[in-house]
């Protein structure tokens, strides 16, 4: 680790941290708190994916839908309107909407082949956005004068790296530049995330092998065909399985490449001083 001891962390004039874990456990909240303190640069991997790497795909999808409306089609064909994604750190809906859900097109579902294509696009984009992190560390200090750096990753980071491979290029690039910190949730947190997702199911990225197995199992269990699958029902059915699939991968990332803190500890943070103290404690525990 780049901070071998709590004393090294406390003495460092340049604190660089990457947060990972299930979405909904406080990564973006912590990053926003640190950014608000004025001395931390906030790098959002999902924002980078949705702007630099998938922004054109997202905008083209908007235009494709708009072309189905005669009134908008005429305006687009004459360059009379401009259609773009208004993605922000706090609103990543354009990215998740593009990813979509597979199933019945009458219910907004995508053909499974198209869905897999978009999943593959996201995987490539996420790896690129993660590998951009060292560049942004330098950029943040060189241009803006930020000595400290927080990388806010998406929940799917564990799906695009191999935490058991000591030569994994993404993990090596990240861990040599930042302290890798897992925000670990409890069973109670997982239950609440499942209930929250059930109320508002959202698209997400899955590892290819996991997705194929889940899709085939769902079709066999329900007797649905590709075109009759309820998209929301499928992602609800898959969500808890995806969390269970990810948990050991997060744990391996922390064990082999970083440290861990609990979601309850993160929820109690009030300011930068609390964050510094928590990280020092976690390094000492490690």
PDB file of C-alpha atoms in Angstrom:
ATOM      1  CA  UNK A   1       0.000   0.000   0.000  1.00  0.00           C
ATOM      2  CA  UNK A   2       1.185   3.543  -0.623  1.00  0.00           C
ATOM      3  CA  UNK A   3       0.591   4.308   3.089  1.00  0.00           C
ATOM      4  CA  UNK A   4       2.076   1.290   4.913  1.00  0.00           C
ATOM      5  CA  UNK A   5       1.279   2.614   8.390  1.00  0.00           C
ATOM      6  CA  UNK A   6      -1.190   4.982  10.035  1.00  0.00           C
ATOM      7  CA  UNK A   7       1.729   7.327  10.724  1.00  0.00           C
ATOM      8  CA  UNK A   8       2.596   7.408   7.020  1.00  0.00           C
ATOM      9  CA  UNK A   9      -0.993   8.329   6.234  1.00  0.00           C
ATOM     10  CA  UNK A  10      -1.103  11.069   8.870  1.00  0.00           C
ATOM     11  CA  UNK A  11       2.208  12.555   7.735  1.00  0.00           C
ATOM     12  CA  UNK A  12       1.428  12.551   4.026  1.00  0.00           C
ATOM     13  CA  UNK A  13       0.828  15.945   2.413  1.00  0.00           C
ATOM     14  CA  UNK A  14      -0.823  14.203  -0.543  1.00  0.00           C
ATOM     15  CA  UNK A  15      -3.611  11.834   0.407  1.00  0.00           C
ATOM     16  CA  UNK A  16      -4.929   9.718  -2.447  1.00  0.00           C
ATOM     17  CA  UNK A  17      -7.802   7.309  -1.877  1.00  0.00           C
ATOM     18  CA  UNK A  18     -10.028   5.088  -4.006  1.00  0.00           C
ATOM     19  CA  UNK A  19     -13.375   3.989  -2.558  1.00  0.00           C
ATOM     20  CA  UNK A  20     -15.061   0.804  -3.752  1.00  0.00           C
ATOM     21  CA  UNK A  21     -18.017  -1.322  -2.724  1.00  0.00           C
ATOM     22  CA  UNK A  22     -21.706  -1.784  -3.383  1.00  0.00           C
ATOM     23  CA  UNK A  23     -23.573   1.238  -4.730  1.00  0.00           C
ATOM     24  CA  UNK A  24     -25.598   2.909  -2.007  1.00  0.00           C
ATOM     25  CA  UNK A  25     -23.158   2.533   0.907  1.00  0.00           C
ATOM     26  CA  UNK A  26     -21.718   6.040   0.889  1.00  0.00           C
ATOM     27  CA  UNK A  27     -18.921   6.299  -1.678  1.00  0.00           C
ATOM     28  CA  UNK A  28     -20.300   9.378  -3.423  1.00  0.00           C
ATOM     29  CA  UNK A  29     -21.411  10.911  -0.097  1.00  0.00           C
ATOM     30  CA  UNK A  30     -17.859  10.688   1.269  1.00  0.00           C
ATOM     31  CA  UNK A  31     -16.358  11.982  -1.973  1.00  0.00           C
ATOM     32  CA  UNK A  32     -18.779  14.937  -2.004  1.00  0.00           C
ATOM     33  CA  UNK A  33     -17.967  15.732   1.644  1.00  0.00           C
ATOM     34  CA  UNK A  34     -14.243  15.763   0.914  1.00  0.00           C
ATOM     35  CA  UNK A  35     -14.712  17.806  -2.258  1.00  0.00           C
ATOM     36  CA  UNK A  36     -16.751  20.333  -0.307  1.00  0.00           C
ATOM     37  CA  UNK A  37     -13.869  20.811   2.129  1.00  0.00           C
ATOM     38  CA  UNK A  38     -11.913  22.503  -0.657  1.00  0.00           C
ATOM     39  CA  UNK A  39      -8.633  20.552  -0.706  1.00  0.00           C
ATOM     40  CA  UNK A  40      -9.789  17.307  -2.341  1.00  0.00           C
ATOM     41  CA  UNK A  41     -10.283  16.598  -6.047  1.00  0.00           C
ATOM     42  CA  UNK A  42     -13.247  14.296  -6.709  1.00  0.00           C
ATOM     43  CA  UNK A  43     -12.844  11.913  -9.645  1.00  0.00           C
ATOM     44  CA  UNK A  44     -16.042  10.008 -10.476  1.00  0.00           C
ATOM     45  CA  UNK A  45     -15.420   6.909 -12.578  1.00  0.00           C
ATOM     46  CA  UNK A  46     -19.087   6.661 -13.602  1.00  0.00           C
ATOM     47  CA  UNK A  47     -19.103  10.321 -14.686  1.00  0.00           C
ATOM     48  CA  UNK A  48     -15.980   9.725 -16.765  1.00  0.00           C
ATOM     49  CA  UNK A  49     -17.599   6.668 -18.359  1.00  0.00           C
ATOM     50  CA  UNK A  50     -20.759   8.587 -19.197  1.00  0.00           C
ATOM     51  CA  UNK A  51     -18.961  11.609 -20.662  1.00  0.00           C
ATOM     52  CA  UNK A  52     -15.600  10.650 -22.170  1.00  0.00           C
ATOM     53  CA  UNK A  53     -16.222   7.043 -23.160  1.00  0.00           C
ATOM     54  CA  UNK A  54     -19.959   6.545 -23.674  1.00  0.00           C
ATOM     55  CA  UNK A  55     -21.193  10.098 -24.133  1.00  0.00           C
ATOM     56  CA  UNK A  56     -21.524   9.782 -27.897  1.00  0.00           C
ATOM     57  CA  UNK A  57     -23.309   6.436 -27.613  1.00  0.00           C
ATOM     58  CA  UNK A  58     -25.758   7.924 -25.106  1.00  0.00           C
ATOM     59  CA  UNK A  59     -26.448  10.998 -27.236  1.00  0.00           C
ATOM     60  CA  UNK A  60     -26.872   8.900 -30.374  1.00  0.00           C
ATOM     61  CA  UNK A  61     -29.430   6.760 -28.579  1.00  0.00           C
ATOM     62  CA  UNK A  62     -31.392   9.904 -27.672  1.00  0.00           C
ATOM     63  CA  UNK A  63     -31.258  10.992 -31.311  1.00  0.00           C
ATOM     64  CA  UNK A  64     -32.342   7.566 -32.515  1.00  0.00           C
ATOM     65  CA  UNK A  65     -35.465   7.817 -30.368  1.00  0.00           C
ATOM     66  CA  UNK A  66     -36.082  11.423 -31.391  1.00  0.00           C
ATOM     67  CA  UNK A  67     -35.934  10.459 -35.076  1.00  0.00           C
ATOM     68  CA  UNK A  68     -39.045   8.335 -34.522  1.00  0.00           C
ATOM     69  CA  UNK A  69     -41.024  11.516 -33.821  1.00  0.00           C
ATOM     70  CA  UNK A  70     -41.801  13.387 -37.091  1.00  0.00           C
ATOM     71  CA  UNK A  71     -41.655  16.818 -35.475  1.00  0.00           C
ATOM     72  CA  UNK A  72     -38.227  16.173 -33.895  1.00  0.00           C
ATOM     73  CA  UNK A  73     -36.962  14.321 -36.962  1.00  0.00           C
ATOM     74  CA  UNK A  74     -37.420  17.400 -39.129  1.00  0.00           C
ATOM     75  CA  UNK A  75     -35.638  19.591 -36.607  1.00  0.00           C
ATOM     76  CA  UNK A  76     -32.736  17.141 -36.268  1.00  0.00           C
ATOM     77  CA  UNK A  77     -32.373  16.762 -40.036  1.00  0.00           C
ATOM     78  CA  UNK A  78     -31.989  20.527 -40.381  1.00  0.00           C
ATOM     79  CA  UNK A  79     -29.673  20.874 -37.347  1.00  0.00           C
ATOM     80  CA  UNK A  80     -32.309  23.027 -35.670  1.00  0.00           C
ATOM     81  CA  UNK A  81     -32.096  21.338 -32.284  1.00  0.00           C
ATOM     82  CA  UNK A  82     -29.228  20.013 -30.207  1.00  0.00           C
ATOM     83  CA  UNK A  83     -29.628  16.813 -28.195  1.00  0.00           C
ATOM     84  CA  UNK A  84     -27.077  15.929 -25.524  1.00  0.00           C
ATOM     85  CA  UNK A  85     -26.798  14.131 -22.200  1.00  0.00           C
ATOM     86  CA  UNK A  86     -26.928  16.251 -19.042  1.00  0.00           C
ATOM     87  CA  UNK A  87     -25.061  13.754 -16.900  1.00  0.00           C
ATOM     88  CA  UNK A  88     -23.680  14.961 -13.553  1.00  0.00           C
ATOM     89  CA  UNK A  89     -21.940  13.462 -10.504  1.00  0.00           C
ATOM     90  CA  UNK A  90     -25.344  13.275  -8.814  1.00  0.00           C
ATOM     91  CA  UNK A  91     -27.404  12.246 -11.845  1.00  0.00           C
ATOM     92  CA  UNK A  92     -26.058   9.297 -13.802  1.00  0.00           C
ATOM     93  CA  UNK A  93     -29.455   8.399 -15.273  1.00  0.00           C
ATOM     94  CA  UNK A  94     -28.361   8.944 -18.907  1.00  0.00           C
ATOM     95  CA  UNK A  95     -25.715   6.225 -18.480  1.00  0.00           C
ATOM     96  CA  UNK A  96     -27.999   3.696 -16.785  1.00  0.00           C
ATOM     97  CA  UNK A  97     -30.802   4.429 -19.254  1.00  0.00           C
ATOM     98  CA  UNK A  98     -28.466   3.638 -22.128  1.00  0.00           C
ATOM     99  CA  UNK A  99     -27.400   0.344 -20.523  1.00  0.00           C
ATOM    100  CA  UNK A 100     -31.060  -0.608 -20.339  1.00  0.00           C
ATOM    101  CA  UNK A 101     -32.657  -3.912 -19.361  1.00  0.00           C
ATOM    102  CA  UNK A 102     -33.289  -7.001 -21.501  1.00  0.00           C
ATOM    103  CA  UNK A 103     -36.715  -8.303 -22.372  1.00  0.00           C
ATOM    104  CA  UNK A 104     -40.102  -7.350 -23.809  1.00  0.00           C
ATOM    105  CA  UNK A 105     -39.717  -4.301 -26.084  1.00  0.00           C
ATOM    106  CA  UNK A 106     -43.290  -3.246 -25.250  1.00  0.00           C
ATOM    107  CA  UNK A 107     -42.088  -2.754 -21.671  1.00  0.00           C
ATOM    108  CA  UNK A 108     -38.942  -0.917 -22.678  1.00  0.00           C
ATOM    109  CA  UNK A 109     -36.743  -4.004 -22.885  1.00  0.00           C
ATOM    110  CA  UNK A 110     -33.810  -4.530 -25.229  1.00  0.00           C
ATOM    111  CA  UNK A 111     -33.081  -7.552 -27.390  1.00  0.00           C
ATOM    112  CA  UNK A 112     -30.556  -9.632 -25.460  1.00  0.00           C
ATOM    113  CA  UNK A 113     -27.900  -9.292 -28.190  1.00  0.00           C
ATOM    114  CA  UNK A 114     -28.189  -5.486 -28.065  1.00  0.00           C
ATOM    115  CA  UNK A 115     -28.139  -5.587 -24.282  1.00  0.00           C
ATOM    116  CA  UNK A 116     -24.948  -7.670 -24.300  1.00  0.00           C
ATOM    117  CA  UNK A 117     -23.364  -5.246 -26.767  1.00  0.00           C
ATOM    118  CA  UNK A 118     -24.041  -2.327 -24.419  1.00  0.00           C
ATOM    119  CA  UNK A 119     -22.720  -4.326 -21.475  1.00  0.00           C
ATOM    120  CA  UNK A 120     -19.489  -4.929 -23.396  1.00  0.00           C
ATOM    121  CA  UNK A 121     -19.243  -1.238 -24.231  1.00  0.00           C
ATOM    122  CA  UNK A 122     -19.579  -0.414 -20.539  1.00  0.00           C
ATOM    123  CA  UNK A 123     -16.876  -2.909 -19.574  1.00  0.00           C
ATOM    124  CA  UNK A 124     -14.409  -1.375 -22.030  1.00  0.00           C
ATOM    125  CA  UNK A 125     -15.339   2.128 -20.900  1.00  0.00           C
ATOM    126  CA  UNK A 126     -15.027   1.296 -17.202  1.00  0.00           C
ATOM    127  CA  UNK A 127     -11.566  -0.194 -17.605  1.00  0.00           C
ATOM    128  CA  UNK A 128     -10.443   2.882 -19.560  1.00  0.00           C
ATOM    129  CA  UNK A 129     -11.927   5.274 -16.988  1.00  0.00           C
ATOM    130  CA  UNK A 130     -10.188   3.417 -14.146  1.00  0.00           C
ATOM    131  CA  UNK A 131      -6.865   3.505 -15.988  1.00  0.00           C
ATOM    132  CA  UNK A 132      -7.326   7.264 -16.455  1.00  0.00           C
ATOM    133  CA  UNK A 133      -7.156   7.764 -12.671  1.00  0.00           C
ATOM    134  CA  UNK A 134      -3.365   8.328 -12.415  1.00  0.00           C
ATOM    135  CA  UNK A 135      -3.611  10.925 -15.198  1.00  0.00           C
ATOM    136  CA  UNK A 136      -6.272  12.801 -13.256  1.00  0.00           C
ATOM    137  CA  UNK A 137      -4.210  12.672 -10.062  1.00  0.00           C
ATOM    138  CA  UNK A 138      -1.474  14.583 -11.855  1.00  0.00           C
ATOM    139  CA  UNK A 139      -3.941  16.858 -13.609  1.00  0.00           C
ATOM    140  CA  UNK A 140      -5.723  17.731 -10.364  1.00  0.00           C
ATOM    141  CA  UNK A 141      -2.518  18.953  -8.752  1.00  0.00           C
ATOM    142  CA  UNK A 142      -0.819  20.437 -11.802  1.00  0.00           C
ATOM    143  CA  UNK A 143      -3.763  22.485 -13.052  1.00  0.00           C
ATOM    144  CA  UNK A 144      -5.947  23.043  -9.999  1.00  0.00           C
ATOM    145  CA  UNK A 145      -3.493  22.716  -7.118  1.00  0.00           C
ATOM    146  CA  UNK A 146      -5.378  19.963  -5.289  1.00  0.00           C
ATOM    147  CA  UNK A 147      -2.967  17.995  -3.060  1.00  0.00           C
ATOM    148  CA  UNK A 148      -5.561  15.348  -2.155  1.00  0.00           C
ATOM    149  CA  UNK A 149      -7.515  13.044  -4.466  1.00  0.00           C
ATOM    150  CA  UNK A 150     -10.588  10.880  -3.979  1.00  0.00           C
ATOM    151  CA  UNK A 151     -11.639   8.354  -6.633  1.00  0.00           C
ATOM    152  CA  UNK A 152     -15.313   7.410  -6.446  1.00  0.00           C
ATOM    153  CA  UNK A 153     -15.803   4.115  -8.298  1.00  0.00           C
ATOM    154  CA  UNK A 154     -18.920   2.368  -9.534  1.00  0.00           C
ATOM    155  CA  UNK A 155     -20.196  -0.781  -7.866  1.00  0.00           C
ATOM    156  CA  UNK A 156     -19.068  -2.852 -10.835  1.00  0.00           C
ATOM    157  CA  UNK A 157     -15.315  -2.250 -10.418  1.00  0.00           C
ATOM    158  CA  UNK A 158     -14.958  -5.758  -8.981  1.00  0.00           C
ATOM    159  CA  UNK A 159     -16.416  -7.170 -12.215  1.00  0.00           C
ATOM    160  CA  UNK A 160     -13.728  -5.724 -14.491  1.00  0.00           C
ATOM    161  CA  UNK A 161     -10.628  -6.663 -12.455  1.00  0.00           C
ATOM    162  CA  UNK A 162      -9.181  -9.940 -11.164  1.00  0.00           C
ATOM    163  CA  UNK A 163      -8.323  -9.234  -7.514  1.00  0.00           C
ATOM    164  CA  UNK A 164      -6.540 -12.596  -7.170  1.00  0.00           C
ATOM    165  CA  UNK A 165      -4.114 -11.809 -10.012  1.00  0.00           C
ATOM    166  CA  UNK A 166      -1.074  -9.960  -8.736  1.00  0.00           C
ATOM    167  CA  UNK A 167      -0.409  -8.742 -12.280  1.00  0.00           C
ATOM    168  CA  UNK A 168      -3.886  -7.383 -12.980  1.00  0.00           C
ATOM    169  CA  UNK A 169      -3.069  -4.194 -14.873  1.00  0.00           C
ATOM    170  CA  UNK A 170      -5.967  -2.157 -13.509  1.00  0.00           C
ATOM    171  CA  UNK A 171      -5.352  -3.130  -9.876  1.00  0.00           C
ATOM    172  CA  UNK A 172      -1.621  -2.493 -10.228  1.00  0.00           C
ATOM    173  CA  UNK A 173      -2.188   0.944 -11.754  1.00  0.00           C
ATOM    174  CA  UNK A 174      -4.679   1.912  -9.066  1.00  0.00           C
ATOM    175  CA  UNK A 175      -2.959   0.500  -5.982  1.00  0.00           C
ATOM    176  CA  UNK A 176       0.400   2.039  -6.910  1.00  0.00           C
ATOM    177  CA  UNK A 177      -1.209   5.492  -6.919  1.00  0.00           C
ATOM    178  CA  UNK A 178      -4.032   5.345  -4.370  1.00  0.00           C
ATOM    179  CA  UNK A 179      -5.042   3.657  -1.139  1.00  0.00           C
ATOM    180  CA  UNK A 180      -7.766   1.141  -2.015  1.00  0.00           C
ATOM    181  CA  UNK A 181     -10.593   1.306   0.547  1.00  0.00           C
ATOM    182  CA  UNK A 182     -13.538  -1.108   0.625  1.00  0.00           C
ATOM    183  CA  UNK A 183     -16.736   0.161   2.227  1.00  0.00           C
ATOM    184  CA  UNK A 184     -18.109  -3.120   3.565  1.00  0.00           C
ATOM    185  CA  UNK A 185     -21.821  -3.462   4.160  1.00  0.00           C
ATOM    186  CA  UNK A 186     -23.505  -5.760   6.670  1.00  0.00           C
ATOM    187  CA  UNK A 187     -26.335  -8.201   6.010  1.00  0.00           C
ATOM    188  CA  UNK A 188     -28.711  -5.484   7.164  1.00  0.00           C
ATOM    189  CA  UNK A 189     -27.263  -3.069   4.606  1.00  0.00           C
ATOM    190  CA  UNK A 190     -27.612  -5.682   1.883  1.00  0.00           C
ATOM    191  CA  UNK A 191     -31.236  -6.277   2.825  1.00  0.00           C
ATOM    192  CA  UNK A 192     -31.974  -2.563   2.662  1.00  0.00           C
ATOM    193  CA  UNK A 193     -30.236  -2.247  -0.726  1.00  0.00           C
ATOM    194  CA  UNK A 194     -32.351  -5.116  -2.064  1.00  0.00           C
ATOM    195  CA  UNK A 195     -35.556  -3.473  -0.771  1.00  0.00           C
ATOM    196  CA  UNK A 196     -34.512  -0.126  -2.259  1.00  0.00           C
ATOM    197  CA  UNK A 197     -33.734  -1.745  -5.598  1.00  0.00           C
ATOM    198  CA  UNK A 198     -37.038  -3.598  -5.578  1.00  0.00           C
ATOM    199  CA  UNK A 199     -38.849  -0.257  -5.307  1.00  0.00           C
ATOM    200  CA  UNK A 200     -36.905   1.277  -8.196  1.00  0.00           C
ATOM    201  CA  UNK A 201     -35.009  -1.322 -10.279  1.00  0.00           C
ATOM    202  CA  UNK A 202     -32.191   0.219 -12.279  1.00  0.00           C
ATOM    203  CA  UNK A 203     -29.890  -1.041 -15.026  1.00  0.00           C
ATOM    204  CA  UNK A 204     -26.446  -2.196 -13.934  1.00  0.00           C
ATOM    205  CA  UNK A 205     -23.353  -3.862 -15.337  1.00  0.00           C
ATOM    206  CA  UNK A 206     -22.766  -7.611 -14.878  1.00  0.00           C
ATOM    207  CA  UNK A 207     -19.716  -9.753 -15.527  1.00  0.00           C
ATOM    208  CA  UNK A 208     -20.321 -11.613 -18.841  1.00  0.00           C
ATOM    209  CA  UNK A 209     -20.246 -15.130 -17.385  1.00  0.00           C
ATOM    210  CA  UNK A 210     -22.533 -14.187 -14.508  1.00  0.00           C
ATOM    211  CA  UNK A 211     -24.985 -12.470 -16.872  1.00  0.00           C
ATOM    212  CA  UNK A 212     -25.184 -15.438 -19.250  1.00  0.00           C
ATOM    213  CA  UNK A 213     -25.837 -17.854 -16.383  1.00  0.00           C
ATOM    214  CA  UNK A 214     -28.420 -15.549 -14.803  1.00  0.00           C
ATOM    215  CA  UNK A 215     -30.277 -15.004 -18.085  1.00  0.00           C
ATOM    216  CA  UNK A 216     -30.419 -18.692 -18.950  1.00  0.00           C
ATOM    217  CA  UNK A 217     -31.500 -19.607 -15.403  1.00  0.00           C
ATOM    218  CA  UNK A 218     -34.226 -16.970 -15.424  1.00  0.00           C
ATOM    219  CA  UNK A 219     -35.637 -18.165 -18.742  1.00  0.00           C
ATOM    220  CA  UNK A 220     -35.615 -21.779 -17.540  1.00  0.00           C
ATOM    221  CA  UNK A 221     -37.182 -20.927 -14.182  1.00  0.00           C
ATOM    222  CA  UNK A 222     -39.945 -18.682 -15.513  1.00  0.00           C
ATOM    223  CA  UNK A 223     -40.632 -20.327 -18.865  1.00  0.00           C
ATOM    224  CA  UNK A 224     -40.324 -16.922 -20.556  1.00  0.00           C
ATOM    225  CA  UNK A 225     -38.826 -16.334 -23.967  1.00  0.00           C
ATOM    226  CA  UNK A 226     -36.446 -13.478 -24.674  1.00  0.00           C
ATOM    227  CA  UNK A 227     -39.256 -11.268 -25.981  1.00  0.00           C
ATOM    228  CA  UNK A 228     -41.663 -11.977 -23.106  1.00  0.00           C
ATOM    229  CA  UNK A 229     -39.322 -11.312 -20.184  1.00  0.00           C
ATOM    230  CA  UNK A 230     -40.459  -8.432 -17.994  1.00  0.00           C
ATOM    231  CA  UNK A 231     -37.296  -6.270 -17.875  1.00  0.00           C
ATOM    232  CA  UNK A 232     -37.896  -5.025 -14.322  1.00  0.00           C
ATOM    233  CA  UNK A 233     -38.712  -8.528 -13.077  1.00  0.00           C
ATOM    234  CA  UNK A 234     -35.437  -9.848 -14.492  1.00  0.00           C
ATOM    235  CA  UNK A 235     -33.207  -7.198 -12.926  1.00  0.00           C
ATOM    236  CA  UNK A 236     -35.044  -7.549  -9.591  1.00  0.00           C
ATOM    237  CA  UNK A 237     -34.486 -11.326  -9.696  1.00  0.00           C
ATOM    238  CA  UNK A 238     -30.819 -10.790 -10.562  1.00  0.00           C
ATOM    239  CA  UNK A 239     -29.938  -8.053  -8.079  1.00  0.00           C
ATOM    240  CA  UNK A 240     -29.497 -10.048  -4.861  1.00  0.00           C
ATOM    241  CA  UNK A 241     -27.580 -12.701  -6.814  1.00  0.00           C
ATOM    242  CA  UNK A 242     -25.313  -9.991  -8.220  1.00  0.00           C
ATOM    243  CA  UNK A 243     -24.575  -8.642  -4.734  1.00  0.00           C
ATOM    244  CA  UNK A 244     -23.704 -12.139  -3.506  1.00  0.00           C
ATOM    245  CA  UNK A 245     -21.463 -12.601  -6.557  1.00  0.00           C
ATOM    246  CA  UNK A 246     -19.660  -9.335  -5.894  1.00  0.00           C
ATOM    247  CA  UNK A 247     -19.087  -9.659  -2.146  1.00  0.00           C
ATOM    248  CA  UNK A 248     -16.130 -12.109  -2.281  1.00  0.00           C
ATOM    249  CA  UNK A 249     -14.584 -10.122  -5.105  1.00  0.00           C
ATOM    250  CA  UNK A 250     -14.687  -6.931  -3.021  1.00  0.00           C
ATOM    251  CA  UNK A 251     -13.239  -8.846  -0.081  1.00  0.00           C
ATOM    252  CA  UNK A 252     -10.350 -10.112  -2.228  1.00  0.00           C
ATOM    253  CA  UNK A 253      -9.667  -6.582  -3.483  1.00  0.00           C
ATOM    254  CA  UNK A 254      -9.369  -5.363   0.110  1.00  0.00           C
ATOM    255  CA  UNK A 255      -7.360  -8.353   1.331  1.00  0.00           C
ATOM    256  CA  UNK A 256      -4.860  -8.312  -1.538  1.00  0.00           C
ATOM    257  CA  UNK A 257      -4.683  -4.656  -2.471  1.00  0.00           C
ATOM    258  CA  UNK A 258      -5.967  -2.376   0.299  1.00  0.00           C
ATOM    259  CA  UNK A 259      -7.993  -1.980   3.481  1.00  0.00           C
ATOM    260  CA  UNK A 260     -11.631  -1.993   4.549  1.00  0.00           C
ATOM    261  CA  UNK A 261     -13.966   0.166   6.621  1.00  0.00           C
ATOM    262  CA  UNK A 262     -17.569  -0.530   7.543  1.00  0.00           C
ATOM    263  CA  UNK A 263     -20.564   1.248   6.069  1.00  0.00           C
ATOM    264  CA  UNK A 264     -21.604   2.200   9.613  1.00  0.00           C
ATOM    265  CA  UNK A 265     -18.245   3.879  10.183  1.00  0.00           C
ATOM    266  CA  UNK A 266     -18.640   5.777   6.914  1.00  0.00           C
ATOM    267  CA  UNK A 267     -22.179   6.868   7.816  1.00  0.00           C
ATOM    268  CA  UNK A 268     -20.830   8.457  11.006  1.00  0.00           C
ATOM    269  CA  UNK A 269     -18.336  10.681   9.179  1.00  0.00           C
ATOM    270  CA  UNK A 270     -18.963  14.417   9.515  1.00  0.00           C
ATOM    271  CA  UNK A 271     -15.894  16.049   7.984  1.00  0.00           C
ATOM    272  CA  UNK A 272     -12.360  15.598   6.637  1.00  0.00           C
ATOM    273  CA  UNK A 273     -10.917  15.162  10.108  1.00  0.00           C
ATOM    274  CA  UNK A 274     -13.251  12.244  10.761  1.00  0.00           C
ATOM    275  CA  UNK A 275     -12.268  10.711   7.424  1.00  0.00           C
ATOM    276  CA  UNK A 276      -8.538  11.048   8.141  1.00  0.00           C
ATOM    277  CA  UNK A 277      -9.003   9.418  11.536  1.00  0.00           C
ATOM    278  CA  UNK A 278     -11.064   6.558  10.118  1.00  0.00           C
ATOM    279  CA  UNK A 279      -8.488   5.755   7.440  1.00  0.00           C
ATOM    280  CA  UNK A 280      -5.680   5.823  10.011  1.00  0.00           C
ATOM    281  CA  UNK A 281      -7.636   3.380  12.199  1.00  0.00           C
ATOM    282  CA  UNK A 282      -8.328   1.105   9.242  1.00  0.00           C
ATOM    283  CA  UNK A 283      -4.654   1.031   8.211  1.00  0.00           C
ATOM    284  CA  UNK A 284      -3.676   0.190  11.800  1.00  0.00           C
ATOM    285  CA  UNK A 285      -6.278  -2.629  11.877  1.00  0.00           C
ATOM    286  CA  UNK A 286      -4.933  -3.961   8.606  1.00  0.00           C
TER     287      UNK A 286
END
